[in-house]
Amino acid sequence: MNVMMLEKLRACWGFSPTVDRNVALVEGFLKGKRFADLAQEHGLSITRVRQIIERADRHVGGGIVTEAEPSKASPRSDFMVDYPYVWKLAELHRLGSVTPHHFFTELERAGSLDRLVDKMKRMPWRTPTTTRELARLVGKRRGARAHGLQ
């Protein structure tokens, strides 16, 4: 079983109150349980279980229900390894559960955190305030880590 896949799903679902249940459904499915068994176990309809598992499959780019597709995203940077940490930072500062999604979309477009911050400085109206704040917090945290302060 791919633990990294489950962690990525947990990060994608972010602040959802049902994140633990959804990850448990995917984990059960990956272990070979049928939709009907999972539905009965979690008190859901078979259709709802199928929807959750199919959504999880789309989040990770395949490998759960469909065949895994090569990612169209740029190669994973060391920054993407910090995905759960960025979610925790957004939650801690009450920036909203959608902000990390916007942040990572902008980061992928920019190619690096430095370029993203530069773009935000040049065109502040193009980026939501919460995304700018998250970029500032991430930059501050990463700077502290790079200098051995964290």
CSV table of N, CA and C in Angstrom, one decimal:
chain,number,residue,atom,x,y,z
A,1,MET,N,0.8,-1.2,0.0
A,1,MET,CA,0.0,0.0,0.0
A,1,MET,C,0.9,1.2,0.0
A,2,ASN,N,0.5,2.2,-0.7
A,2,ASN,CA,1.2,3.4,-0.9
A,2,ASN,C,0.9,4.4,0.2
A,3,VAL,N,1.7,4.5,1.3
A,3,VAL,CA,1.5,5.4,2.4
A,3,VAL,C,1.5,6.8,1.9
A,4,MET,N,2.4,7.1,1.0
A,4,MET,CA,2.6,8.5,0.5
A,4,MET,C,1.3,8.9,-0.2
A,5,MET,N,0.6,8.0,-0.9
A,5,MET,CA,-0.6,8.3,-1.6
A,5,MET,C,-1.7,8.7,-0.5
A,6,LEU,N,-1.8,8.0,0.6
A,6,LEU,CA,-2.7,8.3,1.6
A,6,LEU,C,-2.4,9.6,2.3
A,7,GLU,N,-1.2,9.9,2.5
A,7,GLU,CA,-0.8,11.2,3.0
A,7,GLU,C,-1.1,12.4,2.1
A,8,LYS,N,-1.0,12.1,0.8
A,8,LYS,CA,-1.3,13.2,-0.2
A,8,LYS,C,-2.8,13.4,-0.2
A,9,LEU,N,-3.6,12.3,-0.1
A,9,LEU,CA,-5.0,12.5,0.0
A,9,LEU,C,-5.4,13.3,1.3
A,10,ARG,N,-4.8,12.9,2.4
A,10,ARG,CA,-5.1,13.6,3.6
A,10,ARG,C,-4.8,15.1,3.5
A,11,ALA,N,-3.8,15.5,2.8
A,11,ALA,CA,-3.4,16.9,2.6
A,11,ALA,C,-4.4,17.5,1.6
A,12,CYS,N,-4.8,16.8,0.6
A,12,CYS,CA,-5.8,17.3,-0.4
A,12,CYS,C,-7.1,17.6,0.2
A,13,TRP,N,-7.6,16.8,1.1
A,13,TRP,CA,-8.8,17.0,1.8
A,13,TRP,C,-8.8,18.0,2.9
A,14,GLY,N,-7.6,18.3,3.3
A,14,GLY,CA,-7.4,19.4,4.2
A,14,GLY,C,-8.2,19.4,5.5
A,15,PHE,N,-9.0,20.5,5.6
A,15,PHE,CA,-9.7,20.7,6.9
A,15,PHE,C,-11.1,19.9,6.9
A,16,SER,N,-11.4,19.2,5.9
A,16,SER,CA,-12.7,18.5,5.9
A,16,SER,C,-12.9,17.6,7.1
A,17,PRO,N,-14.1,17.7,7.8
A,17,PRO,CA,-14.3,16.9,9.0
A,17,PRO,C,-14.4,15.4,8.7
A,18,THR,N,-14.5,15.1,7.4
A,18,THR,CA,-14.6,13.6,7.1
A,18,THR,C,-13.3,13.1,6.5
A,19,VAL,N,-12.2,13.8,6.7
A,19,VAL,CA,-11.0,13.4,6.1
A,19,VAL,C,-10.5,12.0,6.6
A,20,ASP,N,-10.7,11.7,7.8
A,20,ASP,CA,-10.3,10.4,8.4
A,20,ASP,C,-11.1,9.3,7.8
A,21,ARG,N,-12.4,9.5,7.7
A,21,ARG,CA,-13.3,8.5,7.2
A,21,ARG,C,-13.0,8.3,5.7
A,22,ASN,N,-12.7,9.3,4.9
A,22,ASN,CA,-12.5,9.2,3.5
A,22,ASN,C,-11.1,8.4,3.3
A,23,VAL,N,-10.1,8.8,4.0
A,23,VAL,CA,-8.8,8.1,3.9
A,23,VAL,C,-9.0,6.6,4.3
A,24,ALA,N,-9.8,6.3,5.3
A,24,ALA,CA,-10.1,4.9,5.7
A,24,ALA,C,-10.8,4.2,4.6
A,25,LEU,N,-11.7,4.8,3.9
A,25,LEU,CA,-12.4,4.2,2.8
A,25,LEU,C,-11.4,3.8,1.7
A,26,VAL,N,-10.6,4.7,1.4
A,26,VAL,CA,-9.6,4.5,0.3
A,26,VAL,C,-8.6,3.3,0.7
A,27,GLU,N,-8.2,3.4,2.0
A,27,GLU,CA,-7.3,2.4,2.5
A,27,GLU,C,-7.9,1.0,2.5
A,28,GLY,N,-9.2,0.9,2.9
A,28,GLY,CA,-9.9,-0.3,2.8
A,28,GLY,C,-10.1,-0.8,1.4
A,29,PHE,N,-10.4,0.1,0.5
A,29,PHE,CA,-10.5,-0.3,-0.9
A,29,PHE,C,-9.2,-0.8,-1.5
A,30,LEU,N,-8.1,-0.2,-1.1
A,30,LEU,CA,-6.8,-0.6,-1.6
A,30,LEU,C,-6.4,-2.0,-1.0
A,31,LYS,N,-7.0,-2.3,0.2
A,31,LYS,CA,-6.7,-3.6,0.8
A,31,LYS,C,-7.6,-4.7,0.2
A,32,GLY,N,-8.5,-4.3,-0.7
A,32,GLY,CA,-9.3,-5.3,-1.4
A,32,GLY,C,-10.8,-5.4,-0.9
A,33,LYS,N,-11.2,-4.5,-0.1
A,33,LYS,CA,-12.6,-4.5,0.3
A,33,LYS,C,-13.5,-4.0,-0.8
A,34,ARG,N,-14.7,-4.5,-0.9
A,34,ARG,CA,-15.7,-4.1,-1.9
A,34,ARG,C,-16.4,-2.9,-1.5
A,35,PHE,N,-17.0,-2.1,-2.5
A,35,PHE,CA,-17.8,-0.9,-2.2
A,35,PHE,C,-18.9,-1.2,-1.2
A,36,ALA,N,-19.6,-2.4,-1.3
A,36,ALA,CA,-20.7,-2.7,-0.5
A,36,ALA,C,-20.2,-2.9,1.0
A,37,ASP,N,-19.1,-3.6,1.1
A,37,ASP,CA,-18.5,-3.8,2.5
A,37,ASP,C,-18.2,-2.5,3.2
A,38,LEU,N,-17.5,-1.6,2.4
A,38,LEU,CA,-17.1,-0.3,2.9
A,38,LEU,C,-18.3,0.5,3.3
A,39,ALA,N,-19.4,0.5,2.4
A,39,ALA,CA,-20.6,1.2,2.7
A,39,ALA,C,-21.2,0.8,4.0
A,40,GLN,N,-21.3,-0.5,4.2
A,40,GLN,CA,-21.9,-1.0,5.4
A,40,GLN,C,-21.1,-0.7,6.6
A,41,GLU,N,-19.8,-0.8,6.5
A,41,GLU,CA,-18.9,-0.5,7.6
A,41,GLU,C,-18.9,1.0,8.1
A,42,HIS,N,-19.1,1.9,7.1
A,42,HIS,CA,-19.1,3.3,7.4
A,42,HIS,C,-20.5,4.0,7.4
A,43,GLY,N,-21.5,3.2,7.2
A,43,GLY,CA,-22.9,3.7,7.2
A,43,GLY,C,-23.2,4.7,6.1
A,44,LEU,N,-22.6,4.4,4.9
A,44,LEU,CA,-22.9,5.2,3.7
A,44,LEU,C,-23.5,4.4,2.6
A,45,SER,N,-24.0,5.0,1.6
A,45,SER,CA,-24.5,4.3,0.4
A,45,SER,C,-23.4,3.8,-0.4
A,46,ILE,N,-23.6,2.8,-1.2
A,46,ILE,CA,-22.6,2.3,-2.1
A,46,ILE,C,-22.2,3.4,-3.1
A,47,THR,N,-23.2,4.1,-3.6
A,47,THR,CA,-22.9,5.2,-4.5
A,47,THR,C,-22.0,6.3,-3.9
A,48,ARG,N,-22.2,6.6,-2.7
A,48,ARG,CA,-21.4,7.6,-2.0
A,48,ARG,C,-20.0,7.1,-1.8
A,49,VAL,N,-19.8,5.9,-1.5
A,49,VAL,CA,-18.5,5.3,-1.3
A,49,VAL,C,-17.7,5.3,-2.6
A,50,ARG,N,-18.4,5.0,-3.7
A,50,ARG,CA,-17.8,5.0,-5.0
A,50,ARG,C,-17.4,6.4,-5.4
A,51,GLN,N,-18.3,7.4,-5.1
A,51,GLN,CA,-17.9,8.8,-5.4
A,51,GLN,C,-16.7,9.2,-4.7
A,52,ILE,N,-16.6,8.9,-3.4
A,52,ILE,CA,-15.4,9.3,-2.6
A,52,ILE,C,-14.1,8.7,-3.1
A,53,ILE,N,-14.2,7.4,-3.5
A,53,ILE,CA,-13.0,6.7,-3.9
A,53,ILE,C,-12.6,7.2,-5.3
A,54,GLU,N,-13.6,7.5,-6.2
A,54,GLU,CA,-13.3,8.0,-7.5
A,54,GLU,C,-12.7,9.4,-7.4
A,55,ARG,N,-13.2,10.3,-6.5
A,55,ARG,CA,-12.6,11.6,-6.2
A,55,ARG,C,-11.1,11.4,-5.8
A,56,ALA,N,-10.9,10.5,-4.8
A,56,ALA,CA,-9.6,10.3,-4.3
A,56,ALA,C,-8.6,9.9,-5.5
A,57,ASP,N,-9.1,9.1,-6.4
A,57,ASP,CA,-8.4,8.6,-7.5
A,57,ASP,C,-7.9,9.8,-8.4
A,58,ARG,N,-8.9,10.7,-8.6
A,58,ARG,CA,-8.6,11.9,-9.4
A,58,ARG,C,-7.5,12.8,-8.7
A,59,HIS,N,-7.7,12.9,-7.3
A,59,HIS,CA,-6.7,13.7,-6.6
A,59,HIS,C,-5.3,13.3,-6.7
A,60,VAL,N,-5.1,12.0,-6.8
A,60,VAL,CA,-3.7,11.5,-6.8
A,60,VAL,C,-3.3,11.1,-8.2
A,61,GLY,N,-4.1,11.3,-9.2
A,61,GLY,CA,-3.7,11.1,-10.6
A,61,GLY,C,-3.8,9.6,-11.0
A,62,GLY,N,-4.7,8.9,-10.4
A,62,GLY,CA,-4.8,7.5,-10.7
A,62,GLY,C,-4.1,6.6,-9.8
A,63,GLY,N,-4.3,5.3,-9.9
A,63,GLY,CA,-3.6,4.3,-9.1
A,63,GLY,C,-4.5,3.7,-8.1
A,64,ILE,N,-5.7,4.2,-7.9
A,64,ILE,CA,-6.7,3.6,-6.9
A,64,ILE,C,-7.7,2.8,-7.7
A,65,VAL,N,-8.5,3.5,-8.6
A,65,VAL,CA,-9.5,2.8,-9.4
A,65,VAL,C,-9.0,2.7,-10.8
A,66,THR,N,-8.5,3.8,-11.3
A,66,THR,CA,-8.0,3.8,-12.7
A,66,THR,C,-6.5,3.6,-12.7
A,67,GLU,N,-5.9,3.4,-13.9
A,67,GLU,CA,-4.5,3.3,-14.1
A,67,GLU,C,-3.8,4.6,-13.8
A,68,ALA,N,-2.7,4.5,-13.1
A,68,ALA,CA,-2.0,5.8,-12.7
A,68,ALA,C,-1.5,6.5,-14.0
A,69,GLU,N,-1.7,7.8,-14.1
A,69,GLU,CA,-1.2,8.6,-15.2
A,69,GLU,C,0.1,9.3,-14.8
A,70,PRO,N,1.0,9.5,-15.7
A,70,PRO,CA,2.1,10.4,-15.3
A,70,PRO,C,1.6,11.8,-15.0
A,71,SER,N,2.2,12.4,-14.0
A,71,SER,CA,1.7,13.7,-13.6
A,71,SER,C,2.1,14.8,-14.6
A,72,LYS,N,1.2,15.7,-14.9
A,72,LYS,CA,1.5,16.8,-15.8
A,72,LYS,C,2.3,17.9,-15.1
A,73,ALA,N,2.3,17.8,-13.7
A,73,ALA,CA,3.0,18.8,-12.9
A,73,ALA,C,4.5,18.7,-13.1
A,74,SER,N,5.2,19.8,-12.8
A,74,SER,CA,6.6,19.7,-12.8
A,74,SER,C,7.1,18.7,-11.8
A,75,PRO,N,8.4,18.2,-12.0
A,75,PRO,CA,8.9,17.3,-11.0
A,75,PRO,C,8.8,17.8,-9.6
A,76,ARG,N,8.5,16.9,-8.7
A,76,ARG,CA,8.3,17.3,-7.3
A,76,ARG,C,9.6,17.9,-6.7
A,77,SER,N,9.4,19.1,-6.2
A,77,SER,CA,10.5,19.8,-5.6
A,77,SER,C,10.5,19.4,-4.1
A,78,ASP,N,11.6,19.7,-3.4
A,78,ASP,CA,11.6,19.5,-2.0
A,78,ASP,C,10.5,20.2,-1.3
A,79,PHE,N,10.1,21.3,-1.9
A,79,PHE,CA,9.0,22.1,-1.3
A,79,PHE,C,7.7,21.3,-1.2
A,80,MET,N,7.4,20.5,-2.3
A,80,MET,CA,6.2,19.8,-2.3
A,80,MET,C,6.2,18.7,-1.2
A,81,VAL,N,7.3,18.3,-0.7
A,81,VAL,CA,7.4,17.4,0.4
A,81,VAL,C,6.8,18.0,1.7
A,82,ASP,N,6.8,19.3,1.7
A,82,ASP,CA,6.2,20.0,2.9
A,82,ASP,C,4.7,20.3,2.8
A,83,TYR,N,4.1,19.6,1.8
A,83,TYR,CA,2.7,19.9,1.6
A,83,TYR,C,1.8,19.8,2.9
A,84,PRO,N,1.9,18.8,3.7
A,84,PRO,CA,1.1,18.8,4.9
A,84,PRO,C,1.4,20.0,5.9
A,85,TYR,N,2.7,20.4,5.9
A,85,TYR,CA,3.1,21.5,6.7
A,85,TYR,C,2.5,22.8,6.3
A,86,VAL,N,2.3,23.0,4.9
A,86,VAL,CA,1.7,24.2,4.4
A,86,VAL,C,0.3,24.2,4.8
A,87,TRP,N,-0.4,23.1,4.8
A,87,TRP,CA,-1.8,23.0,5.2
A,87,TRP,C,-1.9,23.4,6.7
A,88,LYS,N,-1.0,22.8,7.5
A,88,LYS,CA,-1.1,23.2,9.0
A,88,LYS,C,-0.8,24.6,9.2
A,89,LEU,N,0.1,25.2,8.4
A,89,LEU,CA,0.3,26.6,8.6
A,89,LEU,C,-0.9,27.5,8.2
A,90,ALA,N,-1.6,27.1,7.1
A,90,ALA,CA,-2.8,27.8,6.7
A,90,ALA,C,-3.9,27.6,7.8
A,91,GLU,N,-4.0,26.5,8.4
A,91,GLU,CA,-5.0,26.2,9.4
A,91,GLU,C,-4.7,27.0,10.6
A,92,LEU,N,-3.4,27.0,11.1
A,92,LEU,CA,-3.0,27.7,12.2
A,92,LEU,C,-3.3,29.2,12.2
A,93,HIS,N,-3.1,29.8,11.0
A,93,HIS,CA,-3.3,31.2,10.8
A,93,HIS,C,-4.7,31.5,10.2
A,94,ARG,N,-5.6,30.5,10.2
A,94,ARG,CA,-7.0,30.7,9.8
A,94,ARG,C,-7.1,31.4,8.4
A,95,LEU,N,-6.3,30.8,7.5
A,95,LEU,CA,-6.4,31.3,6.1
A,95,LEU,C,-7.4,30.7,5.2
A,96,GLY,N,-8.1,29.7,5.7
A,96,GLY,CA,-9.1,29.0,4.9
A,96,GLY,C,-8.6,27.8,4.2
A,97,SER,N,-9.4,26.8,4.0
A,97,SER,CA,-9.0,25.5,3.4
A,97,SER,C,-8.7,25.6,2.0
A,98,VAL,N,-9.2,26.6,1.3
A,98,VAL,CA,-9.0,26.7,-0.2
A,98,VAL,C,-7.6,27.3,-0.5
A,99,THR,N,-7.1,28.1,0.5
A,99,THR,CA,-5.9,28.9,0.2
A,99,THR,C,-4.7,28.0,-0.2
A,100,PRO,N,-4.4,26.9,0.5
A,100,PRO,CA,-3.3,26.1,0.0
A,100,PRO,C,-3.5,25.6,-1.5
A,101,HIS,N,-4.7,25.3,-1.9
A,101,HIS,CA,-4.9,24.9,-3.3
A,101,HIS,C,-4.5,26.1,-4.2
A,102,HIS,N,-4.9,27.3,-3.9
A,102,HIS,CA,-4.5,28.5,-4.7
A,102,HIS,C,-3.0,28.7,-4.7
A,103,PHE,N,-2.5,28.5,-3.5
A,103,PHE,CA,-1.0,28.7,-3.3
A,103,PHE,C,-0.2,27.7,-4.2
A,104,PHE,N,-0.6,26.5,-4.1
A,104,PHE,CA,0.2,25.5,-4.9
A,104,PHE,C,0.0,25.7,-6.4
A,105,THR,N,-1.2,26.1,-6.8
A,105,THR,CA,-1.4,26.4,-8.3
A,105,THR,C,-0.5,27.5,-8.7
A,106,GLU,N,-0.5,28.6,-7.9
A,106,GLU,CA,0.4,29.7,-8.2
A,106,GLU,C,1.8,29.3,-8.2
A,107,LEU,N,2.2,28.5,-7.2
A,107,LEU,CA,3.6,28.1,-7.1
A,107,LEU,C,4.0,27.3,-8.3
A,108,GLU,N,3.1,26.4,-8.8
A,108,GLU,CA,3.4,25.6,-10.0
A,108,GLU,C,3.6,26.5,-11.2
A,109,ARG,N,2.8,27.5,-11.3
A,109,ARG,CA,2.9,28.4,-12.5
A,109,ARG,C,4.2,29.2,-12.4
A,110,ALA,N,4.6,29.6,-11.2
A,110,ALA,CA,5.8,30.5,-11.0
A,110,ALA,C,7.1,29.6,-11.1
A,111,GLY,N,7.0,28.4,-10.7
A,111,GLY,CA,8.2,27.5,-10.8
A,111,GLY,C,9.0,27.5,-9.5
A,112,SER,N,9.0,28.5,-8.7
A,112,SER,CA,9.7,28.5,-7.4
A,112,SER,C,9.1,29.5,-6.5
A,113,LEU,N,9.4,29.3,-5.2
A,113,LEU,CA,8.8,30.3,-4.2
A,113,LEU,C,9.3,31.7,-4.4
A,114,ASP,N,10.6,31.8,-4.8
A,114,ASP,CA,11.2,33.1,-5.0
A,114,ASP,C,10.5,33.8,-6.2
A,115,ARG,N,10.3,33.1,-7.3
A,115,ARG,CA,9.6,33.7,-8.4
A,115,ARG,C,8.1,34.1,-8.1
A,116,LEU,N,7.5,33.2,-7.3
A,116,LEU,CA,6.1,33.5,-6.9
A,116,LEU,C,6.1,34.8,-6.0
A,117,VAL,N,6.9,34.9,-5.1
A,117,VAL,CA,7.0,36.1,-4.2
A,117,VAL,C,7.3,37.4,-5.1
A,118,ASP,N,8.2,37.2,-6.0
A,118,ASP,CA,8.5,38.4,-6.9
A,118,ASP,C,7.3,38.8,-7.7
A,119,LYS,N,6.6,37.8,-8.2
A,119,LYS,CA,5.4,38.1,-9.0
A,119,LYS,C,4.3,38.8,-8.2
A,120,MET,N,4.2,38.3,-6.9
A,120,MET,CA,3.2,38.9,-6.0
A,120,MET,C,3.5,40.4,-5.7
A,121,LYS,N,4.8,40.6,-5.6
A,121,LYS,CA,5.2,42.0,-5.3
A,121,LYS,C,5.0,42.9,-6.5
A,122,ARG,N,5.2,42.4,-7.7
A,122,ARG,CA,5.0,43.2,-8.9
A,122,ARG,C,3.5,43.4,-9.2
A,123,MET,N,2.7,42.3,-8.9
A,123,MET,CA,1.2,42.4,-9.3
A,123,MET,C,0.4,42.0,-8.1
A,124,PRO,N,0.4,42.8,-7.0
A,124,PRO,CA,-0.4,42.3,-5.8
A,124,PRO,C,-1.9,42.1,-6.0
A,125,TRP,N,-2.5,42.8,-6.9
A,125,TRP,CA,-3.9,42.7,-7.1
A,125,TRP,C,-4.3,41.3,-7.8
A,126,ARG,N,-3.3,40.6,-8.4
A,126,ARG,CA,-3.6,39.4,-9.1
A,126,ARG,C,-3.6,38.2,-8.1
A,127,THR,N,-3.2,38.3,-6.9
A,127,THR,CA,-3.2,37.2,-5.9
A,127,THR,C,-4.1,37.5,-4.7
A,128,PRO,N,-4.9,36.6,-4.3
A,128,PRO,CA,-5.7,36.8,-3.1
A,128,PRO,C,-4.9,37.1,-1.9
A,129,THR,N,-5.4,37.9,-1.0
A,129,THR,CA,-4.7,38.3,0.2
A,129,THR,C,-4.2,37.1,1.0
A,130,THR,N,-5.1,36.1,1.1
A,130,THR,CA,-4.8,34.9,1.9
A,130,THR,C,-3.6,34.1,1.3
A,131,THR,N,-3.6,34.0,0.0
A,131,THR,CA,-2.5,33.3,-0.7
A,131,THR,C,-1.2,34.1,-0.5
A,132,ARG,N,-1.2,35.4,-0.6
A,132,ARG,CA,0.0,36.2,-0.3
A,132,ARG,C,0.5,36.0,1.1
A,133,GLU,N,-0.5,36.0,2.1
A,133,GLU,CA,-0.1,35.8,3.5
A,133,GLU,C,0.5,34.4,3.7
A,134,LEU,N,0.0,33.4,3.0
A,134,LEU,CA,0.5,32.0,3.2
A,134,LEU,C,1.9,32.0,2.5
A,135,ALA,N,2.1,32.6,1.4
A,135,ALA,CA,3.4,32.6,0.8
A,135,ALA,C,4.4,33.3,1.7
A,136,ARG,N,4.0,34.4,2.3
A,136,ARG,CA,4.9,35.1,3.3
A,136,ARG,C,5.3,34.2,4.4
A,137,LEU,N,4.3,33.5,5.0
A,137,LEU,CA,4.5,32.6,6.2
A,137,LEU,C,5.4,31.5,5.8
A,138,VAL,N,5.2,30.9,4.6
A,138,VAL,CA,6.0,29.8,4.1
A,138,VAL,C,7.4,30.2,3.9
A,139,GLY,N,7.6,31.4,3.2
A,139,GLY,CA,8.9,31.9,3.0
A,139,GLY,C,9.7,32.2,4.3
A,140,LYS,N,9.0,32.7,5.2
A,140,LYS,CA,9.6,33.0,6.6
A,140,LYS,C,10.0,31.7,7.2
A,141,ARG,N,9.1,30.7,7.2
A,141,ARG,CA,9.4,29.4,7.9
A,141,ARG,C,10.6,28.7,7.2
A,142,ARG,N,10.6,28.7,5.8
A,142,ARG,CA,11.6,28.1,5.1
A,142,ARG,C,13.0,28.8,5.3
A,143,GLY,N,12.9,30.1,5.4
A,143,GLY,CA,14.1,30.9,5.6
A,143,GLY,C,14.7,30.5,7.0
A,144,ALA,N,13.9,30.4,8.0
A,144,ALA,CA,14.3,30.0,9.3
A,144,ALA,C,14.9,28.6,9.3
A,145,ARG,N,14.3,27.7,8.6
A,145,ARG,CA,14.8,26.3,8.5
A,145,ARG,C,16.1,26.3,7.8
A,146,ALA,N,16.3,27.0,6.7
A,146,ALA,CA,17.5,27.0,5.9
A,146,ALA,C,18.7,27.5,6.8
A,147,HIS,N,18.4,28.4,7.7
A,147,HIS,CA,19.4,29.0,8.5
A,147,HIS,C,19.6,28.2,9.9
A,148,GLY,N,18.9,27.0,9.9
A,148,GLY,CA,19.0,26.2,11.1
A,148,GLY,C,18.3,26.7,12.4
A,149,LEU,N,17.3,27.6,12.2
A,149,LEU,CA,16.6,28.2,13.3
A,149,LEU,C,15.4,27.3,13.7
A,150,GLN,N,15.0,26.4,12.9
A,150,GLN,CA,13.8,25.6,13.2
A,150,GLN,C,14.2,24.1,13.2
